[in-house]
Amino acid sequence: MKLIPCLIALLFIHSIVAEVTITPISSKNLSPNQNIVENQLPLANQSHEVVKVEDIVLVSQMDISVLVKVQVDKYGVAQQVAGFQIANPTSSLHGLALSAKNPGMVWITLETDNKLVLIDPVASSVTDAPKVIKEIDVPKPGNGPHYIGEYETDLWVSLKESDDVLRINYENTTDYNIYKGVPNPIFVAQHPINKMIYTSEDMSSKLMKINPATGETTQIDVDPSAGSTPVGMISGPNGIWFTLLGNATAGTGTFGFIDQDDKIVYHKLKSDLGKDAALLHLAFDVAYETNYKMYLLSSSITNPKALDMVIKVTFNEQWTTIKDEEVIVIPTQQCKAHRLLSTQFNVFATELTASKLLTLFSP
Ligand SMILES: *[C@@H]1O[C@H](CO)[C@@H](O)[C@H](O)[C@H]1NC(C)=O
Ligand SMILES: *[C@@H]1O[C@H](CO)[C@@H](O)[C@H](O)[C@H]1NC(C)=O
Ligand SMILES: *[C@@H]1O[C@H](CO)[C@@H](O)[C@H](O)[C@H]1NC(C)=O
């Protein structure tokens, strides 16, 4: 009984002062075609590489040698997470690569233990421990396996401690070669046309080309006027693509392409945030053959002032000219964003110091 006069009074006040209007808007205006979720991982100081097997994402945490299994939905949003000690806390789990010969199995590197291991991640259950299938010791004087990739019956591995590149036949491990590089081989990639092997050597700002048939190696300088510190390097449309990180105070927003005759073309980003980006890693869209899109990762890993960003780049059909750049600033800055992985529905990025796995998707 007492409430009624009070409500009438409130309605009356509202009707005479209401000039601020409130109306629902369509959800399209709320999220301009992309969402970002930063999935929390178990805490570690260094979350490095990332691969995906079925609906399980694997992340290597190097400082504590832990492999994290993250069960994700279609868009890469975590549903359940579990961590597994791989060897000892000091074994330095780093490299992760899918095996083509053994579908569903994953090659890992233990950088301090100097071992290459094939594991079954047991993707059917996030909480079941991965199983070891095969162990390979890195032949001496090779030391410090970092990147690993499977190419038919060979593994190609960068050896960060001894500054070498290793080729080893995983079916006959006495069949191997060690190629001497300069500090520090990081990524290894095979050219899709000339089939030569290339490695990025970050501290020397050089690229090494290896002819596996003759054993000949060639050092190629990164043009200092384009930038410095090649890190991310992958096989892609028409050749090898690599990023230039820059130094401790400046990025140059530049990445490179190596054609079949070793001619290098540098591409520089032009957008306000892209032009000084510190580019650490890159990935092509899974549909790059029809949409000409790639992703670049800018990272604060060596320059604390650099922004951590994912940059979507669209090329022309010949992959010679950038037609569009779209910059997405990672919500957690100074996370030393580390690696990218693109899937049909999303793009993942690991945040090295933030113990997070970012997913970027368009619902
Ligand atoms: C990260 O490193 C710091 C400094 O070395 C250490 O105190 C801390 O325990 C580490 N955190 C984790 C989660 O390992
Ligand atoms: C394994 O590789 C070594 C070194 O290349 C070679 O001599 C040997 O014949 C190979 N073994 C088999 C079974 O192919
Ligand atoms: C870092 O790179 C920038 C841009 O290339 C250059 O101007 C600067 O001199 C470099 N700094 C050092 C310490 O090499």
mmCIF file of C-alpha atoms and ligand atoms in Angstrom:
data_model
loop_
_atom_site.group_PDB
_atom_site.id
_atom_site.type_symbol
_atom_site.label_atom_id
_atom_site.label_comp_id
_atom_site.label_asym_id
_atom_site.label_seq_id
_atom_site.Cartn_x
_atom_site.Cartn_y
_atom_site.Cartn_z
ATOM 1 C CA MET A 1 0.000 0.000 0.000
ATOM 2 C CA LYS A 2 2.720 2.438 0.953
ATOM 3 C CA LEU A 3 4.788 1.665 -2.169
ATOM 4 C CA ILE A 4 2.260 2.821 -4.712
ATOM 5 C CA PRO A 5 2.449 6.592 -4.152
ATOM 6 C CA CYS A 6 6.214 6.351 -4.146
ATOM 7 C CA LEU A 7 6.355 4.584 -7.545
ATOM 8 C CA ILE A 8 3.968 7.066 -9.066
ATOM 9 C CA ALA A 9 6.205 9.860 -7.844
ATOM 10 C CA LEU A 10 9.294 8.239 -9.431
ATOM 11 C CA LEU A 11 7.581 7.723 -12.771
ATOM 12 C CA PHE A 12 6.463 11.313 -12.725
ATOM 13 C CA ILE A 13 9.978 12.598 -12.055
ATOM 14 C CA HIS A 14 11.370 10.380 -14.839
ATOM 15 C CA SER A 15 8.878 11.560 -17.412
ATOM 16 C CA ILE A 16 9.588 15.231 -16.887
ATOM 17 C CA VAL A 17 13.436 15.017 -16.865
ATOM 18 C CA ALA A 18 14.182 12.234 -19.407
ATOM 19 C CA GLU A 19 16.331 13.715 -22.170
ATOM 20 C CA VAL A 20 18.948 10.965 -22.195
ATOM 21 C CA THR A 21 17.568 8.183 -24.359
ATOM 22 C CA ILE A 22 18.663 4.572 -24.054
ATOM 23 C CA THR A 23 18.056 2.115 -26.907
ATOM 24 C CA PRO A 24 19.444 -1.365 -27.655
ATOM 25 C CA ILE A 25 22.029 -1.614 -30.438
ATOM 26 C CA SER A 26 22.794 -4.553 -32.699
ATOM 27 C CA SER A 27 25.634 -6.798 -31.538
ATOM 28 C CA LYS A 28 27.406 -6.101 -34.827
ATOM 29 C CA ASN A 29 28.291 -2.645 -33.520
ATOM 30 C CA LEU A 30 29.584 -4.102 -30.276
ATOM 31 C CA SER A 31 32.267 -6.302 -31.851
ATOM 32 C CA PRO A 32 33.515 -5.239 -35.261
ATOM 33 C CA ASN A 33 33.913 -8.811 -36.582
ATOM 34 C CA GLN A 34 36.559 -9.977 -34.153
ATOM 35 C CA ASN A 35 36.819 -11.246 -30.630
ATOM 36 C CA ILE A 36 39.875 -11.736 -28.463
ATOM 37 C CA VAL A 37 40.134 -14.109 -25.529
ATOM 38 C CA GLU A 38 43.315 -14.555 -23.504
ATOM 39 C CA ASN A 39 43.135 -18.090 -22.085
ATOM 40 C CA GLN A 40 44.935 -18.466 -18.780
ATOM 41 C CA LEU A 41 47.619 -21.183 -18.664
ATOM 42 C CA PRO A 42 49.313 -22.623 -15.561
ATOM 43 C CA LEU A 43 51.823 -19.997 -14.392
ATOM 44 C CA ALA A 44 55.316 -20.095 -15.872
ATOM 45 C CA ASN A 45 57.847 -17.472 -16.861
ATOM 46 C CA GLN A 46 58.162 -18.616 -20.471
ATOM 47 C CA SER A 47 55.317 -20.024 -22.570
ATOM 48 C CA HIS A 48 56.891 -20.611 -25.992
ATOM 49 C CA GLU A 49 55.631 -22.756 -28.865
ATOM 50 C CA VAL A 50 52.181 -23.935 -29.886
ATOM 51 C CA VAL A 51 50.692 -26.726 -32.030
ATOM 52 C CA LYS A 52 47.186 -28.191 -32.219
ATOM 53 C CA VAL A 53 46.106 -31.839 -32.402
ATOM 54 C CA GLU A 54 42.338 -32.341 -32.780
ATOM 55 C CA ASP A 55 40.787 -30.056 -30.129
ATOM 56 C CA ILE A 56 43.903 -30.033 -27.943
ATOM 57 C CA VAL A 57 46.376 -27.155 -28.135
ATOM 58 C CA LEU A 58 49.861 -27.930 -26.835
ATOM 59 C CA VAL A 59 52.042 -25.162 -25.396
ATOM 60 C CA SER A 60 55.681 -25.592 -24.296
ATOM 61 C CA GLN A 61 56.678 -23.824 -21.079
ATOM 62 C CA MET A 62 60.456 -23.807 -21.340
ATOM 63 C CA ASP A 63 61.573 -22.446 -17.962
ATOM 64 C CA ILE A 64 59.921 -25.313 -16.069
ATOM 65 C CA SER A 65 59.833 -27.887 -18.932
ATOM 66 C CA VAL A 66 56.073 -28.278 -18.765
ATOM 67 C CA LEU A 67 53.800 -29.242 -21.653
ATOM 68 C CA VAL A 68 50.343 -27.712 -21.300
ATOM 69 C CA LYS A 69 47.334 -29.385 -22.909
ATOM 70 C CA VAL A 70 44.479 -26.954 -23.536
ATOM 71 C CA GLN A 71 41.183 -28.357 -24.725
ATOM 72 C CA VAL A 72 39.555 -25.647 -26.828
ATOM 73 C CA ASP A 73 36.234 -25.011 -28.540
ATOM 74 C CA LYS A 74 35.917 -24.229 -32.256
ATOM 75 C CA TYR A 75 37.138 -20.648 -31.693
ATOM 76 C CA GLY A 76 40.098 -21.550 -29.493
ATOM 77 C CA VAL A 77 38.496 -20.697 -26.166
ATOM 78 C CA ALA A 78 39.811 -22.979 -23.400
ATOM 79 C CA GLN A 79 37.420 -25.500 -21.876
ATOM 80 C CA GLN A 80 39.921 -27.407 -19.729
ATOM 81 C CA VAL A 81 43.670 -27.162 -19.085
ATOM 82 C CA ALA A 82 46.254 -29.631 -17.733
ATOM 83 C CA GLY A 83 50.066 -29.440 -17.394
ATOM 84 C CA PHE A 84 52.652 -32.240 -17.567
ATOM 85 C CA GLN A 85 56.289 -32.254 -16.464
ATOM 86 C CA ILE A 86 58.411 -33.332 -19.423
ATOM 87 C CA ALA A 87 61.596 -34.967 -18.112
ATOM 88 C CA ASN A 88 62.934 -32.625 -15.376
ATOM 89 C CA PRO A 89 62.125 -28.983 -14.547
ATOM 90 C CA THR A 90 65.554 -28.140 -16.031
ATOM 91 C CA SER A 91 65.159 -30.103 -19.312
ATOM 92 C CA SER A 92 63.989 -26.964 -21.218
ATOM 93 C CA LEU A 93 61.106 -28.206 -23.352
ATOM 94 C CA HIS A 94 60.975 -25.828 -26.337
ATOM 95 C CA GLY A 95 60.259 -26.967 -29.912
ATOM 96 C CA LEU A 96 56.930 -28.501 -30.961
ATOM 97 C CA ALA A 97 56.089 -29.871 -34.412
ATOM 98 C CA LEU A 98 53.402 -32.127 -35.816
ATOM 99 C CA SER A 99 54.586 -35.391 -37.359
ATOM 100 C CA ALA A 100 53.245 -36.068 -40.862
ATOM 101 C CA LYS A 101 54.557 -39.652 -40.859
ATOM 102 C CA ASN A 102 52.831 -40.397 -37.549
ATOM 103 C CA PRO A 103 49.560 -38.407 -37.666
ATOM 104 C CA GLY A 104 48.541 -37.056 -34.251
ATOM 105 C CA MET A 105 52.079 -37.478 -32.864
ATOM 106 C CA VAL A 106 54.299 -34.513 -31.986
ATOM 107 C CA TRP A 107 58.073 -33.966 -32.059
ATOM 108 C CA ILE A 108 59.450 -31.996 -29.119
ATOM 109 C CA THR A 109 62.926 -30.686 -28.288
ATOM 110 C CA LEU A 110 64.529 -30.741 -24.833
ATOM 111 C CA GLU A 111 67.078 -27.980 -25.264
ATOM 112 C CA THR A 112 69.148 -28.615 -22.126
ATOM 113 C CA ASP A 113 68.878 -32.428 -22.224
ATOM 114 C CA ASN A 114 69.976 -32.309 -25.891
ATOM 115 C CA LYS A 115 67.192 -34.663 -26.951
ATOM 116 C CA LEU A 116 64.506 -34.934 -29.639
ATOM 117 C CA VAL A 117 61.432 -36.867 -28.537
ATOM 118 C CA LEU A 118 58.370 -38.108 -30.422
ATOM 119 C CA ILE A 119 55.333 -38.098 -28.155
ATOM 120 C CA ASP A 120 51.729 -39.143 -28.385
ATOM 121 C CA PRO A 121 49.957 -36.192 -26.752
ATOM 122 C CA VAL A 122 46.875 -38.398 -26.124
ATOM 123 C CA ALA A 123 44.459 -35.916 -27.637
ATOM 124 C CA SER A 124 41.421 -37.994 -26.661
ATOM 125 C CA SER A 125 41.644 -36.708 -23.086
ATOM 126 C CA VAL A 126 43.033 -33.419 -21.808
ATOM 127 C CA THR A 127 43.942 -34.928 -18.430
ATOM 128 C CA ASP A 128 45.716 -38.073 -19.694
ATOM 129 C CA ALA A 129 49.513 -37.809 -19.686
ATOM 130 C CA PRO A 130 51.313 -37.767 -23.063
ATOM 131 C CA LYS A 131 53.338 -40.886 -23.898
ATOM 132 C CA VAL A 132 56.911 -41.102 -25.191
ATOM 133 C CA ILE A 133 57.134 -42.965 -28.531
ATOM 134 C CA LYS A 134 60.793 -42.380 -29.517
ATOM 135 C CA GLU A 135 63.862 -40.602 -28.115
ATOM 136 C CA ILE A 136 66.805 -39.371 -30.185
ATOM 137 C CA ASP A 137 70.022 -37.946 -28.704
ATOM 138 C CA VAL A 138 71.418 -34.979 -30.619
ATOM 139 C CA PRO A 139 74.814 -36.149 -31.974
ATOM 140 C CA LYS A 140 77.869 -34.386 -30.506
ATOM 141 C CA PRO A 141 79.194 -31.732 -30.887
ATOM 142 C CA GLY A 142 75.620 -30.533 -31.623
ATOM 143 C CA ASN A 143 73.972 -28.871 -28.632
ATOM 144 C CA GLY A 144 70.744 -27.101 -27.715
ATOM 145 C CA PRO A 145 67.870 -28.277 -29.968
ATOM 146 C CA HIS A 146 65.429 -25.370 -30.387
ATOM 147 C CA TYR A 147 63.211 -25.537 -33.522
ATOM 148 C CA ILE A 148 62.256 -28.953 -34.905
ATOM 149 C CA GLY A 149 60.505 -29.826 -38.169
ATOM 150 C CA GLU A 150 59.794 -33.154 -39.895
ATOM 151 C CA TYR A 151 60.520 -33.385 -43.632
ATOM 152 C CA GLU A 152 59.781 -36.883 -44.972
ATOM 153 C CA THR A 153 62.183 -39.196 -43.058
ATOM 154 C CA ASP A 154 64.409 -36.361 -41.824
ATOM 155 C CA LEU A 155 64.180 -34.013 -38.894
ATOM 156 C CA TRP A 156 65.724 -30.570 -39.324
ATOM 157 C CA VAL A 157 66.650 -28.956 -36.024
ATOM 158 C CA SER A 158 68.281 -25.653 -35.046
ATOM 159 C CA LEU A 159 70.936 -26.104 -32.354
ATOM 160 C CA LYS A 160 70.978 -22.835 -30.469
ATOM 161 C CA GLU A 161 73.843 -23.598 -28.073
ATOM 162 C CA SER A 162 76.363 -24.919 -30.618
ATOM 163 C CA ASP A 163 75.143 -22.633 -33.465
ATOM 164 C CA ASP A 164 74.534 -25.523 -35.833
ATOM 165 C CA VAL A 165 71.719 -26.938 -37.930
ATOM 166 C CA LEU A 166 71.120 -30.692 -37.687
ATOM 167 C CA ARG A 167 69.600 -33.014 -40.260
ATOM 168 C CA ILE A 168 68.909 -36.434 -38.826
ATOM 169 C CA ASN A 169 67.046 -39.400 -40.283
ATOM 170 C CA TYR A 170 64.662 -40.444 -37.516
ATOM 171 C CA GLU A 171 64.420 -43.980 -38.921
ATOM 172 C CA ASN A 172 68.219 -44.411 -38.946
ATOM 173 C CA THR A 173 69.799 -41.951 -36.533
ATOM 174 C CA THR A 174 73.375 -42.769 -37.635
ATOM 175 C CA ASP A 175 72.424 -40.978 -40.871
ATOM 176 C CA TYR A 176 72.873 -37.289 -40.022
ATOM 177 C CA ASN A 177 74.722 -34.062 -40.883
ATOM 178 C CA ILE A 178 75.622 -31.092 -38.723
ATOM 179 C CA TYR A 179 75.952 -27.784 -40.599
ATOM 180 C CA LYS A 180 77.980 -25.050 -38.880
ATOM 181 C CA GLY A 181 76.155 -21.730 -38.583
ATOM 182 C CA VAL A 182 76.735 -18.424 -36.800
ATOM 183 C CA PRO A 183 74.940 -17.200 -33.624
ATOM 184 C CA ASN A 184 72.099 -18.249 -33.267
ATOM 185 C CA PRO A 185 70.178 -20.482 -35.660
ATOM 186 C CA ILE A 186 66.499 -20.169 -34.637
ATOM 187 C CA PHE A 187 64.085 -21.366 -37.348
ATOM 188 C CA VAL A 188 64.692 -23.770 -40.215
ATOM 189 C CA ALA A 189 62.515 -23.886 -43.353
ATOM 190 C CA GLN A 190 62.580 -25.621 -46.733
ATOM 191 C CA HIS A 191 62.100 -23.517 -49.860
ATOM 192 C CA PRO A 192 58.982 -24.743 -51.700
ATOM 193 C CA ILE A 193 60.577 -24.273 -55.155
ATOM 194 C CA ASN A 194 64.365 -24.756 -54.983
ATOM 195 C CA LYS A 195 64.047 -27.203 -52.024
ATOM 196 C CA MET A 196 67.091 -25.689 -50.278
ATOM 197 C CA ILE A 197 67.080 -25.367 -46.490
ATOM 198 C CA TYR A 198 67.324 -21.909 -44.879
ATOM 199 C CA THR A 199 67.859 -20.859 -41.265
ATOM 200 C CA SER A 200 67.434 -17.504 -39.510
ATOM 201 C CA GLU A 201 70.468 -16.495 -37.402
ATOM 202 C CA ASP A 202 69.204 -13.742 -35.145
ATOM 203 C CA MET A 203 72.288 -12.429 -33.299
ATOM 204 C CA SER A 204 74.361 -12.245 -36.502
ATOM 205 C CA SER A 205 71.506 -10.828 -38.605
ATOM 206 C CA LYS A 206 72.259 -13.430 -41.268
ATOM 207 C CA LEU A 207 70.464 -16.243 -43.066
ATOM 208 C CA MET A 208 72.204 -19.523 -43.850
ATOM 209 C CA LYS A 209 71.327 -21.510 -46.963
ATOM 210 C CA ILE A 210 72.090 -25.240 -46.925
ATOM 211 C CA ASN A 211 72.229 -27.406 -50.023
ATOM 212 C CA PRO A 212 71.491 -30.832 -48.533
ATOM 213 C CA ALA A 213 72.662 -32.666 -51.680
ATOM 214 C CA THR A 214 76.181 -31.158 -51.686
ATOM 215 C CA GLY A 215 76.511 -30.119 -48.027
ATOM 216 C CA GLU A 216 77.427 -26.605 -49.165
ATOM 217 C CA THR A 217 76.378 -23.728 -46.881
ATOM 218 C CA THR A 218 76.135 -20.033 -47.784
ATOM 219 C CA GLN A 219 75.764 -17.076 -45.429
ATOM 220 C CA ILE A 220 73.422 -14.335 -46.670
ATOM 221 C CA ASP A 221 73.409 -10.894 -44.989
ATOM 222 C CA VAL A 222 70.178 -9.200 -44.033
ATOM 223 C CA ASP A 223 70.295 -5.735 -45.640
ATOM 224 C CA PRO A 224 70.949 -3.423 -42.651
ATOM 225 C CA SER A 225 68.973 -0.636 -44.330
ATOM 226 C CA ALA A 226 65.885 -2.890 -44.216
ATOM 227 C CA GLY A 227 66.273 -3.956 -40.586
ATOM 228 C CA SER A 228 67.959 -6.571 -38.454
ATOM 229 C CA THR A 229 67.576 -9.741 -36.397
ATOM 230 C CA PRO A 230 65.775 -12.371 -38.498
ATOM 231 C CA VAL A 231 63.785 -14.732 -36.262
ATOM 232 C CA GLY A 232 60.500 -16.207 -37.555
ATOM 233 C CA MET A 233 61.071 -18.081 -40.838
ATOM 234 C CA ILE A 234 58.582 -20.325 -42.627
ATOM 235 C CA SER A 235 57.934 -21.821 -46.021
ATOM 236 C CA GLY A 236 55.097 -19.992 -47.794
ATOM 237 C CA PRO A 237 53.726 -18.949 -51.171
ATOM 238 C CA ASN A 238 56.550 -18.900 -53.784
ATOM 239 C CA GLY A 239 59.372 -18.984 -51.246
ATOM 240 C CA ILE A 240 60.636 -18.478 -47.724
ATOM 241 C CA TRP A 241 59.169 -15.719 -45.565
ATOM 242 C CA PHE A 242 60.914 -14.288 -42.494
ATOM 243 C CA THR A 243 60.456 -11.518 -39.950
ATOM 244 C CA LEU A 244 62.937 -8.898 -38.739
ATOM 245 C CA LEU A 245 62.706 -8.198 -35.008
ATOM 246 C CA GLY A 246 64.973 -5.145 -34.846
ATOM 247 C CA ASN A 247 67.174 -4.226 -31.882
ATOM 248 C CA ALA A 248 66.599 -3.411 -28.194
ATOM 249 C CA THR A 249 65.350 0.097 -28.958
ATOM 250 C CA ALA A 250 63.614 -0.034 -32.351
ATOM 251 C CA GLY A 251 61.598 -2.282 -34.637
ATOM 252 C CA THR A 252 61.316 -1.561 -38.340
ATOM 253 C CA GLY A 253 57.989 -3.168 -39.278
ATOM 254 C CA THR A 254 59.790 -5.153 -41.977
ATOM 255 C CA PHE A 255 59.627 -8.763 -43.137
ATOM 256 C CA GLY A 256 61.335 -10.530 -46.008
ATOM 257 C CA PHE A 257 60.703 -12.958 -48.856
ATOM 258 C CA ILE A 258 63.390 -15.183 -50.476
ATOM 259 C CA ASP A 259 62.671 -16.263 -54.038
ATOM 260 C CA GLN A 260 64.010 -19.404 -55.756
ATOM 261 C CA ASP A 261 67.217 -17.574 -56.809
ATOM 262 C CA ASP A 262 67.875 -16.165 -53.308
ATOM 263 C CA LYS A 263 66.715 -12.692 -54.293
ATOM 264 C CA ILE A 264 65.296 -11.073 -51.153
ATOM 265 C CA VAL A 265 62.373 -8.663 -51.253
ATOM 266 C CA TYR A 266 61.645 -6.668 -48.090
ATOM 267 C CA HIS A 267 58.108 -5.574 -47.264
ATOM 268 C CA LYS A 268 57.593 -2.678 -44.873
ATOM 269 C CA LEU A 269 54.341 -2.084 -43.028
ATOM 270 C CA LYS A 270 52.841 1.383 -43.401
ATOM 271 C CA SER A 271 50.149 1.684 -40.738
ATOM 272 C CA ASP A 272 50.837 3.919 -37.704
ATOM 273 C CA LEU A 273 51.451 1.010 -35.336
ATOM 274 C CA GLY A 274 52.777 -1.415 -37.953
ATOM 275 C CA LYS A 275 55.612 0.705 -39.357
ATOM 276 C CA ASP A 276 57.763 0.370 -36.203
ATOM 277 C CA ALA A 277 56.575 -3.113 -35.207
ATOM 278 C CA ALA A 278 59.126 -5.545 -33.756
ATOM 279 C CA LEU A 279 58.245 -8.580 -35.877
ATOM 280 C CA LEU A 280 59.119 -11.882 -34.217
ATOM 281 C CA HIS A 281 56.970 -14.514 -35.906
ATOM 282 C CA LEU A 282 54.544 -15.087 -38.779
ATOM 283 C CA ALA A 283 51.913 -17.514 -40.077
ATOM 284 C CA PHE A 284 49.840 -17.800 -43.230
ATOM 285 C CA ASP A 285 46.070 -18.067 -43.073
ATOM 286 C CA VAL A 286 44.934 -21.662 -43.705
ATOM 287 C CA ALA A 287 43.070 -20.332 -46.768
ATOM 288 C CA TYR A 288 46.007 -18.147 -47.963
ATOM 289 C CA GLU A 289 45.822 -19.592 -51.493
ATOM 290 C CA THR A 290 42.467 -17.897 -51.991
ATOM 291 C CA ASN A 291 42.469 -14.994 -49.501
ATOM 292 C CA TYR A 292 46.197 -13.984 -49.674
ATOM 293 C CA LYS A 293 46.288 -13.327 -45.936
ATOM 294 C CA MET A 294 49.101 -13.708 -43.438
ATOM 295 C CA TYR A 295 49.597 -12.840 -39.780
ATOM 296 C CA LEU A 296 52.614 -11.139 -38.231
ATOM 297 C CA LEU A 297 53.406 -11.018 -34.527
ATOM 298 C CA SER A 298 55.014 -7.925 -33.022
ATOM 299 C CA SER A 299 56.691 -8.599 -29.692
ATOM 300 C CA SER A 300 58.240 -6.790 -26.737
ATOM 301 C CA ILE A 301 60.731 -9.665 -26.345
ATOM 302 C CA THR A 302 63.889 -7.589 -26.806
ATOM 303 C CA ASN A 303 62.548 -4.041 -26.900
ATOM 304 C CA PRO A 304 60.374 -3.390 -23.834
ATOM 305 C CA LYS A 305 58.822 -0.358 -25.564
ATOM 306 C CA ALA A 306 57.602 -2.386 -28.562
ATOM 307 C CA LEU A 307 53.882 -3.111 -28.700
ATOM 308 C CA ASP A 308 52.688 -6.710 -28.622
ATOM 309 C CA MET A 309 50.368 -6.970 -31.640
ATOM 310 C CA VAL A 310 48.894 -9.344 -34.198
ATOM 311 C CA ILE A 311 48.956 -7.744 -37.651
ATOM 312 C CA LYS A 312 46.767 -9.171 -40.409
ATOM 313 C CA VAL A 313 48.238 -8.476 -43.824
ATOM 314 C CA THR A 314 46.496 -9.041 -47.166
ATOM 315 C CA PHE A 315 48.634 -9.307 -50.312
ATOM 316 C CA ASN A 316 47.789 -9.047 -54.004
ATOM 317 C CA GLU A 317 47.382 -12.347 -55.860
ATOM 318 C CA GLN A 318 51.061 -12.371 -56.899
ATOM 319 C CA TRP A 319 52.217 -11.939 -53.275
ATOM 320 C CA THR A 320 54.267 -8.917 -54.309
ATOM 321 C CA THR A 321 52.356 -5.966 -52.825
ATOM 322 C CA ILE A 322 50.625 -5.431 -49.491
ATOM 323 C CA LYS A 323 47.013 -4.371 -50.097
ATOM 324 C CA ASP A 324 45.763 -4.113 -46.521
ATOM 325 C CA GLU A 325 47.071 -4.076 -42.951
ATOM 326 C CA GLU A 326 44.968 -4.477 -39.848
ATOM 327 C CA VAL A 327 46.582 -4.106 -36.428
ATOM 328 C CA ILE A 328 45.170 -5.823 -33.337
ATOM 329 C CA VAL A 329 46.872 -4.725 -30.123
ATOM 330 C CA ILE A 330 47.165 -7.610 -27.645
ATOM 331 C CA PRO A 331 45.261 -6.714 -24.430
ATOM 332 C CA THR A 332 48.153 -7.800 -22.159
ATOM 333 C CA GLN A 333 51.114 -5.636 -23.166
ATOM 334 C CA GLN A 334 54.794 -6.415 -22.403
ATOM 335 C CA CYS A 335 53.898 -10.108 -22.599
ATOM 336 C CA LYS A 336 56.742 -10.823 -25.062
ATOM 337 C CA ALA A 337 54.264 -12.339 -27.540
ATOM 338 C CA HIS A 338 56.036 -15.342 -29.017
ATOM 339 C CA ARG A 339 54.438 -17.637 -31.601
ATOM 340 C CA LEU A 340 51.414 -17.661 -33.912
ATOM 341 C CA LEU A 341 49.284 -20.586 -35.084
ATOM 342 C CA SER A 342 46.391 -20.160 -37.516
ATOM 343 C CA THR A 343 43.497 -22.600 -37.811
ATOM 344 C CA GLN A 344 40.299 -22.604 -39.843
ATOM 345 C CA PHE A 345 38.371 -20.552 -37.277
ATOM 346 C CA ASN A 346 40.946 -18.603 -35.267
ATOM 347 C CA VAL A 347 44.522 -17.464 -34.762
ATOM 348 C CA PHE A 348 46.436 -18.372 -31.600
ATOM 349 C CA ALA A 349 49.326 -16.413 -30.095
ATOM 350 C CA THR A 350 51.398 -17.400 -27.081
ATOM 351 C CA GLU A 351 52.201 -14.677 -24.567
ATOM 352 C CA LEU A 352 55.629 -15.706 -23.241
ATOM 353 C CA THR A 353 55.746 -13.950 -19.863
ATOM 354 C CA ALA A 354 51.989 -13.665 -19.229
ATOM 355 C CA SER A 355 51.170 -17.424 -19.187
ATOM 356 C CA LYS A 356 48.391 -16.783 -21.673
ATOM 357 C CA LEU A 357 47.239 -18.292 -24.950
ATOM 358 C CA LEU A 358 45.441 -15.665 -26.995
ATOM 359 C CA THR A 359 42.772 -16.555 -29.521
ATOM 360 C CA LEU A 360 41.513 -14.120 -32.130
ATOM 361 C CA PHE A 361 38.337 -15.141 -33.933
ATOM 362 C CA SER A 362 35.305 -13.947 -35.863
ATOM 363 C CA PRO A 363 32.169 -15.648 -34.580
HETATM 364 C C1 LIG B 1 59.507 -16.878 -12.421
HETATM 365 O O1 LIG B 1 60.819 -16.379 -12.140
HETATM 366 C C2 LIG B 1 60.945 -15.803 -10.867
HETATM 367 C C3 LIG B 1 62.330 -15.154 -10.793
HETATM 368 O O2 LIG B 1 63.322 -16.082 -11.156
HETATM 369 C C4 LIG B 1 60.719 -16.876 -9.817
HETATM 370 O O3 LIG B 1 60.839 -16.324 -8.508
HETATM 371 C C5 LIG B 1 59.324 -17.461 -10.003
HETATM 372 O O4 LIG B 1 59.127 -18.540 -9.130
HETATM 373 C C6 LIG B 1 59.124 -17.950 -11.431
HETATM 374 N N1 LIG B 1 57.727 -18.293 -11.621
HETATM 375 C C7 LIG B 1 57.326 -19.487 -12.004
HETATM 376 C C8 LIG B 1 55.860 -19.670 -12.129
HETATM 377 O O5 LIG B 1 58.096 -20.403 -12.248
HETATM 378 C C1 LIG B 2 71.946 -45.935 -41.736
HETATM 379 O O1 LIG B 2 72.732 -44.828 -42.108
HETATM 380 C C2 LIG B 2 74.121 -45.097 -42.236
HETATM 381 C C3 LIG B 2 74.807 -43.756 -42.433
HETATM 382 O O2 LIG B 2 74.305 -43.070 -43.569
HETATM 383 C C4 LIG B 2 74.304 -46.083 -43.359
HETATM 384 O O3 LIG B 2 75.680 -46.392 -43.484
HETATM 385 C C5 LIG B 2 73.517 -47.344 -43.078
HETATM 386 O O4 LIG B 2 73.585 -48.220 -44.195
HETATM 387 C C6 LIG B 2 72.058 -47.016 -42.809
HETATM 388 N N1 LIG B 2 71.355 -48.180 -42.352
HETATM 389 C C7 LIG B 2 70.262 -48.636 -42.949
HETATM 390 C C8 LIG B 2 69.644 -49.860 -42.329
HETATM 391 O O5 LIG B 2 69.759 -48.091 -43.939
HETATM 392 C C1 LIG B 3 68.424 0.215 -33.550
HETATM 393 O O1 LIG B 3 67.754 0.255 -34.797
HETATM 394 C C2 LIG B 3 67.411 1.548 -35.206
HETATM 395 C C3 LIG B 3 66.566 1.452 -36.459
HETATM 396 O O2 LIG B 3 67.116 0.576 -37.398
HETATM 397 C C4 LIG B 3 68.699 2.348 -35.431
HETATM 398 O O3 LIG B 3 68.378 3.690 -35.809
HETATM 399 C C5 LIG B 3 69.490 2.377 -34.116
HETATM 400 O O4 LIG B 3 70.737 3.006 -34.340
HETATM 401 C C6 LIG B 3 69.730 0.972 -33.625
HETATM 402 N N1 LIG B 3 70.332 1.018 -32.298
HETATM 403 C C7 LIG B 3 71.381 0.292 -31.995
HETATM 404 C C8 LIG B 3 71.873 0.430 -30.581
HETATM 405 O O5 LIG B 3 71.944 -0.424 -32.799
#
